[in-house]
mmCIF file of C-alpha atoms in Angstrom:
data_model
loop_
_atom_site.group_PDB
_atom_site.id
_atom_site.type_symbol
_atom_site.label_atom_id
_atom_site.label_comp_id
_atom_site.label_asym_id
_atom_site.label_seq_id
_atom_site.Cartn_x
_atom_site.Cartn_y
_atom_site.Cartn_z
ATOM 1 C CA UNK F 1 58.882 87.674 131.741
ATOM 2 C CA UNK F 2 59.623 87.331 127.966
ATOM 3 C CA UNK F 3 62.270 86.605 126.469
ATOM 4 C CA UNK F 4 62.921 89.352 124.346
ATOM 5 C CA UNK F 5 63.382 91.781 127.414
ATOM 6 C CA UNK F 6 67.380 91.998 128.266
ATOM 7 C CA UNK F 7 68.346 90.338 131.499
ATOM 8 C CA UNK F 8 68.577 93.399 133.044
ATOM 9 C CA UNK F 9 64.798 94.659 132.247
ATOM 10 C CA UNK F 10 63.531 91.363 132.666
ATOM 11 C CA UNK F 11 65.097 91.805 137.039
ATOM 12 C CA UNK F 12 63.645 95.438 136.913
ATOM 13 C CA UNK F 13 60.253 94.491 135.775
ATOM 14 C CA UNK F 14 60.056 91.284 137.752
ATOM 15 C CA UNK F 15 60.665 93.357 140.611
ATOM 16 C CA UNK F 16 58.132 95.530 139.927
ATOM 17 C CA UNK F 17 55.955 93.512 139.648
ATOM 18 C CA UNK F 18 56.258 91.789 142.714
ATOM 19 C CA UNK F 19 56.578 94.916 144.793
ATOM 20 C CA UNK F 20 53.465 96.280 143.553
ATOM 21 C CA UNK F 21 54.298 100.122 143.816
ATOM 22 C CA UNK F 22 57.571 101.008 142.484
ATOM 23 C CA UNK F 23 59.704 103.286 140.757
ATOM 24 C CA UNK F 24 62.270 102.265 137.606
ATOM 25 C CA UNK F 25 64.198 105.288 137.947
ATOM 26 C CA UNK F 26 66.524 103.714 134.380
ATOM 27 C CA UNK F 27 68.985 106.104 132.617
ATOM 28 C CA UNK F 28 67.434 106.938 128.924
ATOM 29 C CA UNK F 29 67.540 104.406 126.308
ATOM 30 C CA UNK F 30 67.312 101.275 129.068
ATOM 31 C CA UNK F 31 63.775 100.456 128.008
ATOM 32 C CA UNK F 32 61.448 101.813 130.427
ATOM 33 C CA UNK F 33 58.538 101.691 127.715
ATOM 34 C CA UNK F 34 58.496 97.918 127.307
ATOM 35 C CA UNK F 35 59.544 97.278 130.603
ATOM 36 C CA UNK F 36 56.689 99.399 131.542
ATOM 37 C CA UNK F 37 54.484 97.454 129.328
ATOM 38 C CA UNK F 38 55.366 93.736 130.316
ATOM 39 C CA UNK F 39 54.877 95.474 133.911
ATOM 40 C CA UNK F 40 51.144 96.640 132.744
ATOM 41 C CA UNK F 41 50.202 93.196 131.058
ATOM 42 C CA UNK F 42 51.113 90.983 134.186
ATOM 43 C CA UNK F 43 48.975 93.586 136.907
ATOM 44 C CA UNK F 44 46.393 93.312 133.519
ATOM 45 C CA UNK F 45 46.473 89.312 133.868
ATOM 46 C CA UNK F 46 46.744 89.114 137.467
ATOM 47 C CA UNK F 47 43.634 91.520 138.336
ATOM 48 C CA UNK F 48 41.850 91.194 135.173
ATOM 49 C CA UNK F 49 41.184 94.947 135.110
ATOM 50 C CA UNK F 50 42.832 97.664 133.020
ATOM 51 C CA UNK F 51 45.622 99.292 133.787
ATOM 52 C CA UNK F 52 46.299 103.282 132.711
ATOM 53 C CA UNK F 53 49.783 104.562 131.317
ATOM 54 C CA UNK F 54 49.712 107.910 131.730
ATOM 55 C CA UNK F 55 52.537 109.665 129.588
ATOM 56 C CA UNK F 56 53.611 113.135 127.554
ATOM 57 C CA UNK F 57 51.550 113.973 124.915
ATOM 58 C CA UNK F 58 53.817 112.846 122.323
ATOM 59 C CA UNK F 59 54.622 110.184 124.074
ATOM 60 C CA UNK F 60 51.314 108.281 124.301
ATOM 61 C CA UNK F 61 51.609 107.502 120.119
ATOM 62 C CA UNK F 62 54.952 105.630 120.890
ATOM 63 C CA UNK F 63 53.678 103.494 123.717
ATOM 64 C CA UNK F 64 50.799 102.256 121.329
ATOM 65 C CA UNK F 65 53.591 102.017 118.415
ATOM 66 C CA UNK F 66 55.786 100.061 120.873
ATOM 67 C CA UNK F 67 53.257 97.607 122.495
ATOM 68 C CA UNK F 68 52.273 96.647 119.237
ATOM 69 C CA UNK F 69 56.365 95.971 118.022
ATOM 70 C CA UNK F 70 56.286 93.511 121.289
ATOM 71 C CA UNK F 71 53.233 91.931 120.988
ATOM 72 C CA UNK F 72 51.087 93.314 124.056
ATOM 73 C CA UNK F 73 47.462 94.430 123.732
ATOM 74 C CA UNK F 74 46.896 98.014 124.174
ATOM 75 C CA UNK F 75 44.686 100.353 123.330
ATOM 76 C CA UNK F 76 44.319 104.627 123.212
ATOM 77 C CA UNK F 77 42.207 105.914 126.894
ATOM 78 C CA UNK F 78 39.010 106.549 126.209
ATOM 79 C CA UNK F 79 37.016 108.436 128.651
ATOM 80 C CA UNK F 80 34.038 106.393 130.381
ATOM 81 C CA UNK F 81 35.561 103.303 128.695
ATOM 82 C CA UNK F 82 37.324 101.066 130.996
ATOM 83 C CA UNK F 83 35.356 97.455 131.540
ATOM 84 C CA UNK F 84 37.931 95.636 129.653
ATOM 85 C CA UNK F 85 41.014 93.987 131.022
ATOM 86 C CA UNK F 86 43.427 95.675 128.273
ATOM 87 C CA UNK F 87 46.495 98.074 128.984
ATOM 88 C CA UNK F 88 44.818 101.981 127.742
ATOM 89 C CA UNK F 89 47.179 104.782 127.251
ATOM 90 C CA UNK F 90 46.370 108.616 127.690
ATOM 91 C CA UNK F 91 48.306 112.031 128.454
ATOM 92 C CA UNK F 92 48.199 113.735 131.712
ATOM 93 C CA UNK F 93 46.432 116.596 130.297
ATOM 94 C CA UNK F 94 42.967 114.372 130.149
ATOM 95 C CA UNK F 95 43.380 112.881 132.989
ATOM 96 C CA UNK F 96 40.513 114.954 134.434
ATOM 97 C CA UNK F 97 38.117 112.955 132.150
ATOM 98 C CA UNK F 98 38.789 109.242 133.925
ATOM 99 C CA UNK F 99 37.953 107.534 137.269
ATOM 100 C CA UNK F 100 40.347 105.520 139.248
ATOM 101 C CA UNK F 101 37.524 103.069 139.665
ATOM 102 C CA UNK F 102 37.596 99.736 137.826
ATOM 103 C CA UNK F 103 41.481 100.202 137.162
ATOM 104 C CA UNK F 104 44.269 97.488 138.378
ATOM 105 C CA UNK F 105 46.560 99.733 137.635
ATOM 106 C CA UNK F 106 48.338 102.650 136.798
ATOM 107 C CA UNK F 107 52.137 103.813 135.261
ATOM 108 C CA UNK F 108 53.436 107.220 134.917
ATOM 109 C CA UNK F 109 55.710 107.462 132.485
ATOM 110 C CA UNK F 110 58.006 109.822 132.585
ATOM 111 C CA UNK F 111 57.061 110.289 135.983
ATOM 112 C CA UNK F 112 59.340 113.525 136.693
ATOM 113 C CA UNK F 113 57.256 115.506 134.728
ATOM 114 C CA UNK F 114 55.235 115.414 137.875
ATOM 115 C CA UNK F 115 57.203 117.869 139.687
ATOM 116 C CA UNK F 116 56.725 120.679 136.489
ATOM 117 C CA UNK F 117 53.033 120.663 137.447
ATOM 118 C CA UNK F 118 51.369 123.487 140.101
ATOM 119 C CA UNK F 119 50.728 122.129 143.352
ATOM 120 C CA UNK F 120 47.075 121.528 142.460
ATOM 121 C CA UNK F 121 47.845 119.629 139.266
ATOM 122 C CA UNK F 122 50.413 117.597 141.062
ATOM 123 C CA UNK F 123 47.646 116.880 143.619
ATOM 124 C CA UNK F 124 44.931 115.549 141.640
ATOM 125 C CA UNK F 125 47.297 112.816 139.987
ATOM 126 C CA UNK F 126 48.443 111.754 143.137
ATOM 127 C CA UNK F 127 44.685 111.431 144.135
ATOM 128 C CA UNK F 128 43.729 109.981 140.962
ATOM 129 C CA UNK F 129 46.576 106.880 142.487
ATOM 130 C CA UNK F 130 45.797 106.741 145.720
ATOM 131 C CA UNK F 131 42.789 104.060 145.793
ATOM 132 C CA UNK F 132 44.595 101.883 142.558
ATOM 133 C CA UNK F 133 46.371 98.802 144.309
ATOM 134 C CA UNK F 134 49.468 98.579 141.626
ATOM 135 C CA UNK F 135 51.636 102.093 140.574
ATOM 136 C CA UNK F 136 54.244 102.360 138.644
ATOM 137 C CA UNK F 137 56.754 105.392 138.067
ATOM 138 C CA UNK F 138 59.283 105.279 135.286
ATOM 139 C CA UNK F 139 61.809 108.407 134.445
ATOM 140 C CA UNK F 140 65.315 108.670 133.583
ATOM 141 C CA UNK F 141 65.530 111.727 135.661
ATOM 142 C CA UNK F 142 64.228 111.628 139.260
ATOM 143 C CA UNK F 143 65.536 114.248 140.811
ATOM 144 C CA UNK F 144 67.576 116.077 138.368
ATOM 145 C CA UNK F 145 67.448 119.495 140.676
ATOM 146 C CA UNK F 146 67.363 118.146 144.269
ATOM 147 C CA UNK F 147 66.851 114.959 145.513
ATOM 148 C CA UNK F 148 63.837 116.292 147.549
ATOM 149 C CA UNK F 149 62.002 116.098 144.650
ATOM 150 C CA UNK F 150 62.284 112.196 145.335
ATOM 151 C CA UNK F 151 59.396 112.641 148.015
ATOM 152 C CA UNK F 152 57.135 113.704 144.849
ATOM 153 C CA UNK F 153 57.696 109.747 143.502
ATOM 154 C CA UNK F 154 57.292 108.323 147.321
ATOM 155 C CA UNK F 155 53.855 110.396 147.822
ATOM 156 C CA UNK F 156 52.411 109.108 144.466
ATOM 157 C CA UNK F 157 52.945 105.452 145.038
ATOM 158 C CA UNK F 158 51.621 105.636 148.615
ATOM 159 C CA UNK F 159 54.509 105.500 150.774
ATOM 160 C CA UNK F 160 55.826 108.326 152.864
ATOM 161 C CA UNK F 161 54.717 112.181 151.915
ATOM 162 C CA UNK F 162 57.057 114.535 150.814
ATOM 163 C CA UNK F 163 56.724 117.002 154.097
ATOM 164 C CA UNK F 164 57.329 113.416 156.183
ATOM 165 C CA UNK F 165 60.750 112.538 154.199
ATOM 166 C CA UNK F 166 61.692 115.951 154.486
ATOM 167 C CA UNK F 167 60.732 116.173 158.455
ATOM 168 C CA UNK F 168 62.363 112.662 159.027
ATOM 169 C CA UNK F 169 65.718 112.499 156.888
ATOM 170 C CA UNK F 170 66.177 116.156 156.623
ATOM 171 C CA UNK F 171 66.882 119.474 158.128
ATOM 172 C CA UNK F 172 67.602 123.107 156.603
ATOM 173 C CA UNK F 173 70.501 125.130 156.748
ATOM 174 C CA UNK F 174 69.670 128.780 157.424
ATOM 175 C CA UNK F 175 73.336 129.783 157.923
ATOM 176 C CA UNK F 176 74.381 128.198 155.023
ATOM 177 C CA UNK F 177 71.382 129.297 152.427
ATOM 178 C CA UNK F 178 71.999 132.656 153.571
ATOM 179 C CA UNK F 179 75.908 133.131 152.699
ATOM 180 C CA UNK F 180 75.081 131.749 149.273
ATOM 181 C CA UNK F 181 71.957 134.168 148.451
ATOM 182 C CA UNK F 182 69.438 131.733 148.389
ATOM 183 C CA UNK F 183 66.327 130.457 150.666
ATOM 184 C CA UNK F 184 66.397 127.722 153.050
ATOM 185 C CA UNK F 185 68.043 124.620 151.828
ATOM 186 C CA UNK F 186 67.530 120.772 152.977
ATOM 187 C CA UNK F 187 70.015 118.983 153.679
ATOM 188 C CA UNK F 188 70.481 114.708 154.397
ATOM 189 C CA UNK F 189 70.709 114.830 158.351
ATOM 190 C CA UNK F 190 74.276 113.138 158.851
ATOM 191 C CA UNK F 191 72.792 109.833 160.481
ATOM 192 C CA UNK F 192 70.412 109.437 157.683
ATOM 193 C CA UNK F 193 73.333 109.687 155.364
ATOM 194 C CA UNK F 194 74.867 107.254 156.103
ATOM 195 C CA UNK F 195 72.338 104.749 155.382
ATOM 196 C CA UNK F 196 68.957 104.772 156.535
ATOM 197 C CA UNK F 197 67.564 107.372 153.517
ATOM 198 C CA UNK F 198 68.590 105.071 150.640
ATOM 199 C CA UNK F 199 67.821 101.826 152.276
ATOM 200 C CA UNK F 200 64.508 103.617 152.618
ATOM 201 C CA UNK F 201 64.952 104.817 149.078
ATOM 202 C CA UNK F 202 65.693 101.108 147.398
ATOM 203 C CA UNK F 203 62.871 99.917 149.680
ATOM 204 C CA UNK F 204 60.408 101.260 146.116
ATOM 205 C CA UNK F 205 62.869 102.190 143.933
ATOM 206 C CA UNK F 206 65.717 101.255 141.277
ATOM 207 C CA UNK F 207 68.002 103.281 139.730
ATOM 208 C CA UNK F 208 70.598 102.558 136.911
ATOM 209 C CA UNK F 209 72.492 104.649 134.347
ATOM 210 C CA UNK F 210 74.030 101.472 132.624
ATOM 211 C CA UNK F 211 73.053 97.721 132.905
ATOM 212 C CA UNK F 212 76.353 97.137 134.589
ATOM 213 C CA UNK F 213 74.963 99.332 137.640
ATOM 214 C CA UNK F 214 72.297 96.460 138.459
ATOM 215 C CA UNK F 215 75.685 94.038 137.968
ATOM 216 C CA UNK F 216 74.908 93.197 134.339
ATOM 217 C CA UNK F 217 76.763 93.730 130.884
ATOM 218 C CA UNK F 218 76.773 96.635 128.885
ATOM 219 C CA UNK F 219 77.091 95.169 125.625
ATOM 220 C CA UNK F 220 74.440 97.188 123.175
ATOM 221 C CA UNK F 221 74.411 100.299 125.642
ATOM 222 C CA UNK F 222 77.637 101.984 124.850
ATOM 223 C CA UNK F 223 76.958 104.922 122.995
ATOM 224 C CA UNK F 224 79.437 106.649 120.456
ATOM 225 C CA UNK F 225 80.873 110.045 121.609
ATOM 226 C CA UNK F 226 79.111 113.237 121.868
ATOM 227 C CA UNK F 227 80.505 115.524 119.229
ATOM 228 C CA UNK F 228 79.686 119.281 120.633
ATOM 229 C CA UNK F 229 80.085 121.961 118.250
ATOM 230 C CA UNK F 230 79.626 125.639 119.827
ATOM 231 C CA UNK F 231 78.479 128.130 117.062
ATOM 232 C CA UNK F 232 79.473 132.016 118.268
ATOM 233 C CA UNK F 233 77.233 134.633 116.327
ATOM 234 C CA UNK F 234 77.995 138.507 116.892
ATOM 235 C CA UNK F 235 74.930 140.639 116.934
ATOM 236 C CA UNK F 236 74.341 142.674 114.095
ATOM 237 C CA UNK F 237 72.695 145.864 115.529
ATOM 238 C CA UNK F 238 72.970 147.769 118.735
ATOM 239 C CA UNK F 239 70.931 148.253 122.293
ATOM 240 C CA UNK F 240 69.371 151.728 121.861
ATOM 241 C CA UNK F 241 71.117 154.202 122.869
ATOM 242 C CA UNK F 242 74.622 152.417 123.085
ATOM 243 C CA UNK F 243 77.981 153.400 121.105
ATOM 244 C CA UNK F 244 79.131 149.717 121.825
ATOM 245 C CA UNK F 245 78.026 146.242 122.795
ATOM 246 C CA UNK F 246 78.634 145.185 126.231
ATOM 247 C CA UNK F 247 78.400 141.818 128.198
ATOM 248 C CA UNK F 248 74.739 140.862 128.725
ATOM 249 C CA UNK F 249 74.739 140.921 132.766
ATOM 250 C CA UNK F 250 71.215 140.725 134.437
ATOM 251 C CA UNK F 251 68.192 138.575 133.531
ATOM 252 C CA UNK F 252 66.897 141.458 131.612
ATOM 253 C CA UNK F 253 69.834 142.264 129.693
ATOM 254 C CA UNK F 254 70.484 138.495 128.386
ATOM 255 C CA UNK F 255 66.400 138.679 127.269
ATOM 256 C CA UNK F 256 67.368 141.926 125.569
ATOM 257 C CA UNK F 257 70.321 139.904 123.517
ATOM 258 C CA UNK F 258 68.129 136.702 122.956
ATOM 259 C CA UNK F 259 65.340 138.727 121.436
ATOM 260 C CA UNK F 260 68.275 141.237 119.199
ATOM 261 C CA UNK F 261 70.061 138.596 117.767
ATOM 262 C CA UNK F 262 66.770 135.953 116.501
ATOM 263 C CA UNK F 263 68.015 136.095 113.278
ATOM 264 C CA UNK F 264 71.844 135.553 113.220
ATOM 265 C CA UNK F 265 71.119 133.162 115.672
ATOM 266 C CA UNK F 266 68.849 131.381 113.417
ATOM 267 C CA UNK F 267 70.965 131.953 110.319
ATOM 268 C CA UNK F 268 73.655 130.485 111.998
ATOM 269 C CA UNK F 269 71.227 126.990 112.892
ATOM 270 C CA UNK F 270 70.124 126.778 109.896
ATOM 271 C CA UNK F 271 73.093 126.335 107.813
ATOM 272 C CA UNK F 272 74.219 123.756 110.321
ATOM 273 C CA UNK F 273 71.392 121.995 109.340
ATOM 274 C CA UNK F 274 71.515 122.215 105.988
ATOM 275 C CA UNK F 275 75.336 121.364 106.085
ATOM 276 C CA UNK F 276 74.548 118.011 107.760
ATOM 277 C CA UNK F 277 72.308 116.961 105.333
ATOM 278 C CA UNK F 278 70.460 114.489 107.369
ATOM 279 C CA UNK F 279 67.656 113.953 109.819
ATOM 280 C CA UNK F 280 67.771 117.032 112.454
ATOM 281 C CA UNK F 281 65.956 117.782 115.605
ATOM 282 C CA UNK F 282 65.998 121.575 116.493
ATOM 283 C CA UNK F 283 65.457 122.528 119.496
ATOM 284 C CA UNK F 284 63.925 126.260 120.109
ATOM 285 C CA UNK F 285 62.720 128.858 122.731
ATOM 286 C CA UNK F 286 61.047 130.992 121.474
ATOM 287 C CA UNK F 287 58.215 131.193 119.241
ATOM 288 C CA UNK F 288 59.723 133.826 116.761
ATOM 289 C CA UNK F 289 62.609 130.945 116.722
ATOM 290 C CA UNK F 290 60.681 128.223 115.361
ATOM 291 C CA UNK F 291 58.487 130.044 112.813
ATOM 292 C CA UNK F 292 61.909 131.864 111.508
ATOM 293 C CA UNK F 293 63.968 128.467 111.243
ATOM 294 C CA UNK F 294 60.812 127.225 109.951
ATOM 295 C CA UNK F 295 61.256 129.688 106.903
ATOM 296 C CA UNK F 296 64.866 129.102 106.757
ATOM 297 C CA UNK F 297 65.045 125.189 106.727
ATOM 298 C CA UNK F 298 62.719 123.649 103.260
ATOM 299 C CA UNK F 299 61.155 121.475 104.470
ATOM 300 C CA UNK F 300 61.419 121.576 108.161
ATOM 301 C CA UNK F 301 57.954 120.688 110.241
ATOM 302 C CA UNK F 302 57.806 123.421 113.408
ATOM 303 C CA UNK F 303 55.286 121.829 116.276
ATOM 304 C CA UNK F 304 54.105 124.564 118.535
ATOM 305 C CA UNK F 305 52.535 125.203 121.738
ATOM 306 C CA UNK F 306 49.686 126.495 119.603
ATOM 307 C CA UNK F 307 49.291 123.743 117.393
ATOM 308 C CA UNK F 308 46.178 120.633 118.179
ATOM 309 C CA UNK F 309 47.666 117.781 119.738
ATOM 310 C CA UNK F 310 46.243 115.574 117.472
ATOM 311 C CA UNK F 311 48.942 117.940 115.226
ATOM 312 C CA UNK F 312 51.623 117.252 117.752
ATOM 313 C CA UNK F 313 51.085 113.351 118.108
ATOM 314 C CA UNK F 314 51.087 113.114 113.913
ATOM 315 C CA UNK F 315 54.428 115.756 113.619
ATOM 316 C CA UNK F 316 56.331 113.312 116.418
ATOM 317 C CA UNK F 317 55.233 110.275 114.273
ATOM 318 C CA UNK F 318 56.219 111.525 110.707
ATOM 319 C CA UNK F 319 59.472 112.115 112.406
ATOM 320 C CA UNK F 320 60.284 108.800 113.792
ATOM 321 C CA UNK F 321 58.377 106.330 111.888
ATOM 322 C CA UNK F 322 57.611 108.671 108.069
ATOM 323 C CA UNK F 323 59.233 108.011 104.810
ATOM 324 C CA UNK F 324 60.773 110.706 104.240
ATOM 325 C CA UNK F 325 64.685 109.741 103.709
ATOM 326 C CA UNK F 326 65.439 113.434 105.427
ATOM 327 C CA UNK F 327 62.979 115.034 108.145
ATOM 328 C CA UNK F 328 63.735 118.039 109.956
ATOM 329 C CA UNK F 329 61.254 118.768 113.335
ATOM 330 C CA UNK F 330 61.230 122.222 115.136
ATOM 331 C CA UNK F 331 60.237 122.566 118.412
ATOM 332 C CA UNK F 332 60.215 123.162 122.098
ATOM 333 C CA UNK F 333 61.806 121.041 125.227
ATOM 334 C CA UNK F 334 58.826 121.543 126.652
ATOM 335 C CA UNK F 335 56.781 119.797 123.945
ATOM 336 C CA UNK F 336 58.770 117.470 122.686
ATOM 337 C CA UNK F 337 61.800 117.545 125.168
ATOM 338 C CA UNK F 338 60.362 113.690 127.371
ATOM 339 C CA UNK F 339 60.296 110.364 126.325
ATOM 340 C CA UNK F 340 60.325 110.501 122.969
ATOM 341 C CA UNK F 341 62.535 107.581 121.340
ATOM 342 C CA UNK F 342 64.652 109.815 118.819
ATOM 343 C CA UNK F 343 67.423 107.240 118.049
ATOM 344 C CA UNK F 344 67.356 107.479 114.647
ATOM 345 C CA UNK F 345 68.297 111.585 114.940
ATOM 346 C CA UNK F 346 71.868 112.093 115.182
ATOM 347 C CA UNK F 347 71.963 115.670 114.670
ATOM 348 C CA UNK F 348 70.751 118.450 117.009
ATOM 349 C CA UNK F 349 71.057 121.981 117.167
ATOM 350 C CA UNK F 350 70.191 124.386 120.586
ATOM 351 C CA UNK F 351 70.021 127.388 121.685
ATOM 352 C CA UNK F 352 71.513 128.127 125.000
#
């Protein structure tokens, strides 16, 4: 282990690595990515074969920015390229073009993306793992909806499927779902509660939201307070056929407000911005959100779901690592919104 990972990392990663298939399931800002990549280079030396991260789009330009801060040999995926023992980084999107043969390895990074994927996509990366002897999942989030979603993680690294966790440590509560509107729910049986499910669970995982979690200082990890400042816009114009505005009550009536009020909305974002004066991320829904703030904000670079991604690896790397004393990104959560290292942006701005 080197010695510039912190004690904690350097236990996570050593553990790992010893394990073979595991999960790092480490709170944001912990250092999954080099932890990730000391975890790479010893399965690298050990098999002498390559080993695959698999990450976001904008992710994969980071990992190749960061193993070259620390040191470690990697190099960008290509397709039908894999005889040399290096580290090779790619999205998910291409992983259609590779063959688990010849690899040591393989990390997903930002592993919970996995569960955002259809059935069949979800499928053919846990396929893609299933004959490589070393896996590695990292994500800050896990199960951030249910903690079924663990048996997504357990099924990729080769350990029990998700219908067997859910058949052995878990059973569904008709009566219950029922009086709260919604479908069938699973529930921890009570003697699995109690123990066996997360002894199982820290059998191939580890999870920490602060160093002092794994029993080790926080020093470096505190982060300042949050400052949260709510911005209320009144709509400008009127529903059709309406004398008055009314509370926005079903799905399609809070659509109906989203799309009326674009432009205060907007407005209202933008001079935040431009008040702050400094590096901004903002964060959009809608198309008509970004190219309108994009108008509003001098300046401001808006990365789309229509855009290349060799546009959307360059925007995410003039905004960490460009010269620019003030840069202002539009875009998407679901672009930009995992594993991008944005420490260096302490301004925001969202739309609910």
């Amino acid at each position: 282990m080197p010695d510039w990972l912190y004690d904690f990392q350097q236990y996570l990663t050593e553990w790992a690595v010893r394990l073979g298939r595991a999960a790092i399931f480490a709170d944001c800002g912990l250092g999954k990515t080099p932890m990730q990549l000391v975890w790479a280079q010893n399965v690298v030396q050990h098999t002498n074969q390559p080993v695959l991260i698999l990450a976001p789009l904008g992710v994969t330009g980071q990992t190749l920015y960061e193993a070259e801060k620390f040191g470690i040999k990697a190099r960008r995926a290509r397709p039908g390229v894999n005889g040399n023992a290096v580290i090779e980084v790619t999205n998910y999107e291409k992983l259609h073009l590779f063959e688990p043969d010849g690899y040591g390895g393989i990390v997903c990074d930002e592993s919970s993306i996995l569960k955002n994927f259809n059935g069949k996509r979800r499928q053919e990366i846990t396929e893609f793992m299933r004959t490589i002897p070393y896996r590695l999942l990292c994500t800050a989030t896990a199960a951030p909806n249910d903690w079924v979603e663990l048996g997504t993680s357990s099924e990729a690294l080769g350990y029990m499927g998700q219908r067997d966790m859910l058949t052995r440590f878990f059973s569904r509560k008709a009566h219950f779902a029922r009086q709260r509107g919604k479908s069938k729910e699973w529930t921890l049986r009570p003697w699995a509660e109690d123990g066996p499910f997360w002894q199982w669970l820290s059998s191939w995982a580890r999870t920490a939201r602060m160093p002092s979690d794994l029993e080790y200082g926080d020093d470096g990890f505190i982060l300042p307070p949050l400052n949260v400042n709510h911005i209320e816009v009144r709509a400008r114009s009127l529903p059709p056929g309406v004398l008055f505005d009314v509370p926005a009550v079903t799905w399609h009536e809070e659509r109906e407000v989203i799309r009326r009020t674009i432009r205060e909305r907007c407005e209202a974002a933008a001079g935040s911005v431009e008040k702050n004066g400094r590096t901004s991320m903002v964060w959009v829904n809608l198309n008509d959100e970004g190219d309108l703030m994009e108008r509003l904000i001098p300046g401001a670079v808006q990365v789309a779901g229509r855009d290349s991604d060799e546009k959307k690896e360059e925007s995410a790397r003039w905004f960490v690592r460009g010269s620019d004393e003030r840069r202002i990104l539009i875009s998407k959560p679901t672009i930009f919104g995992f594993g991008l290292n944005f420490q260096h942006c302490a301004h925001m701005t969202y739309f609910p």
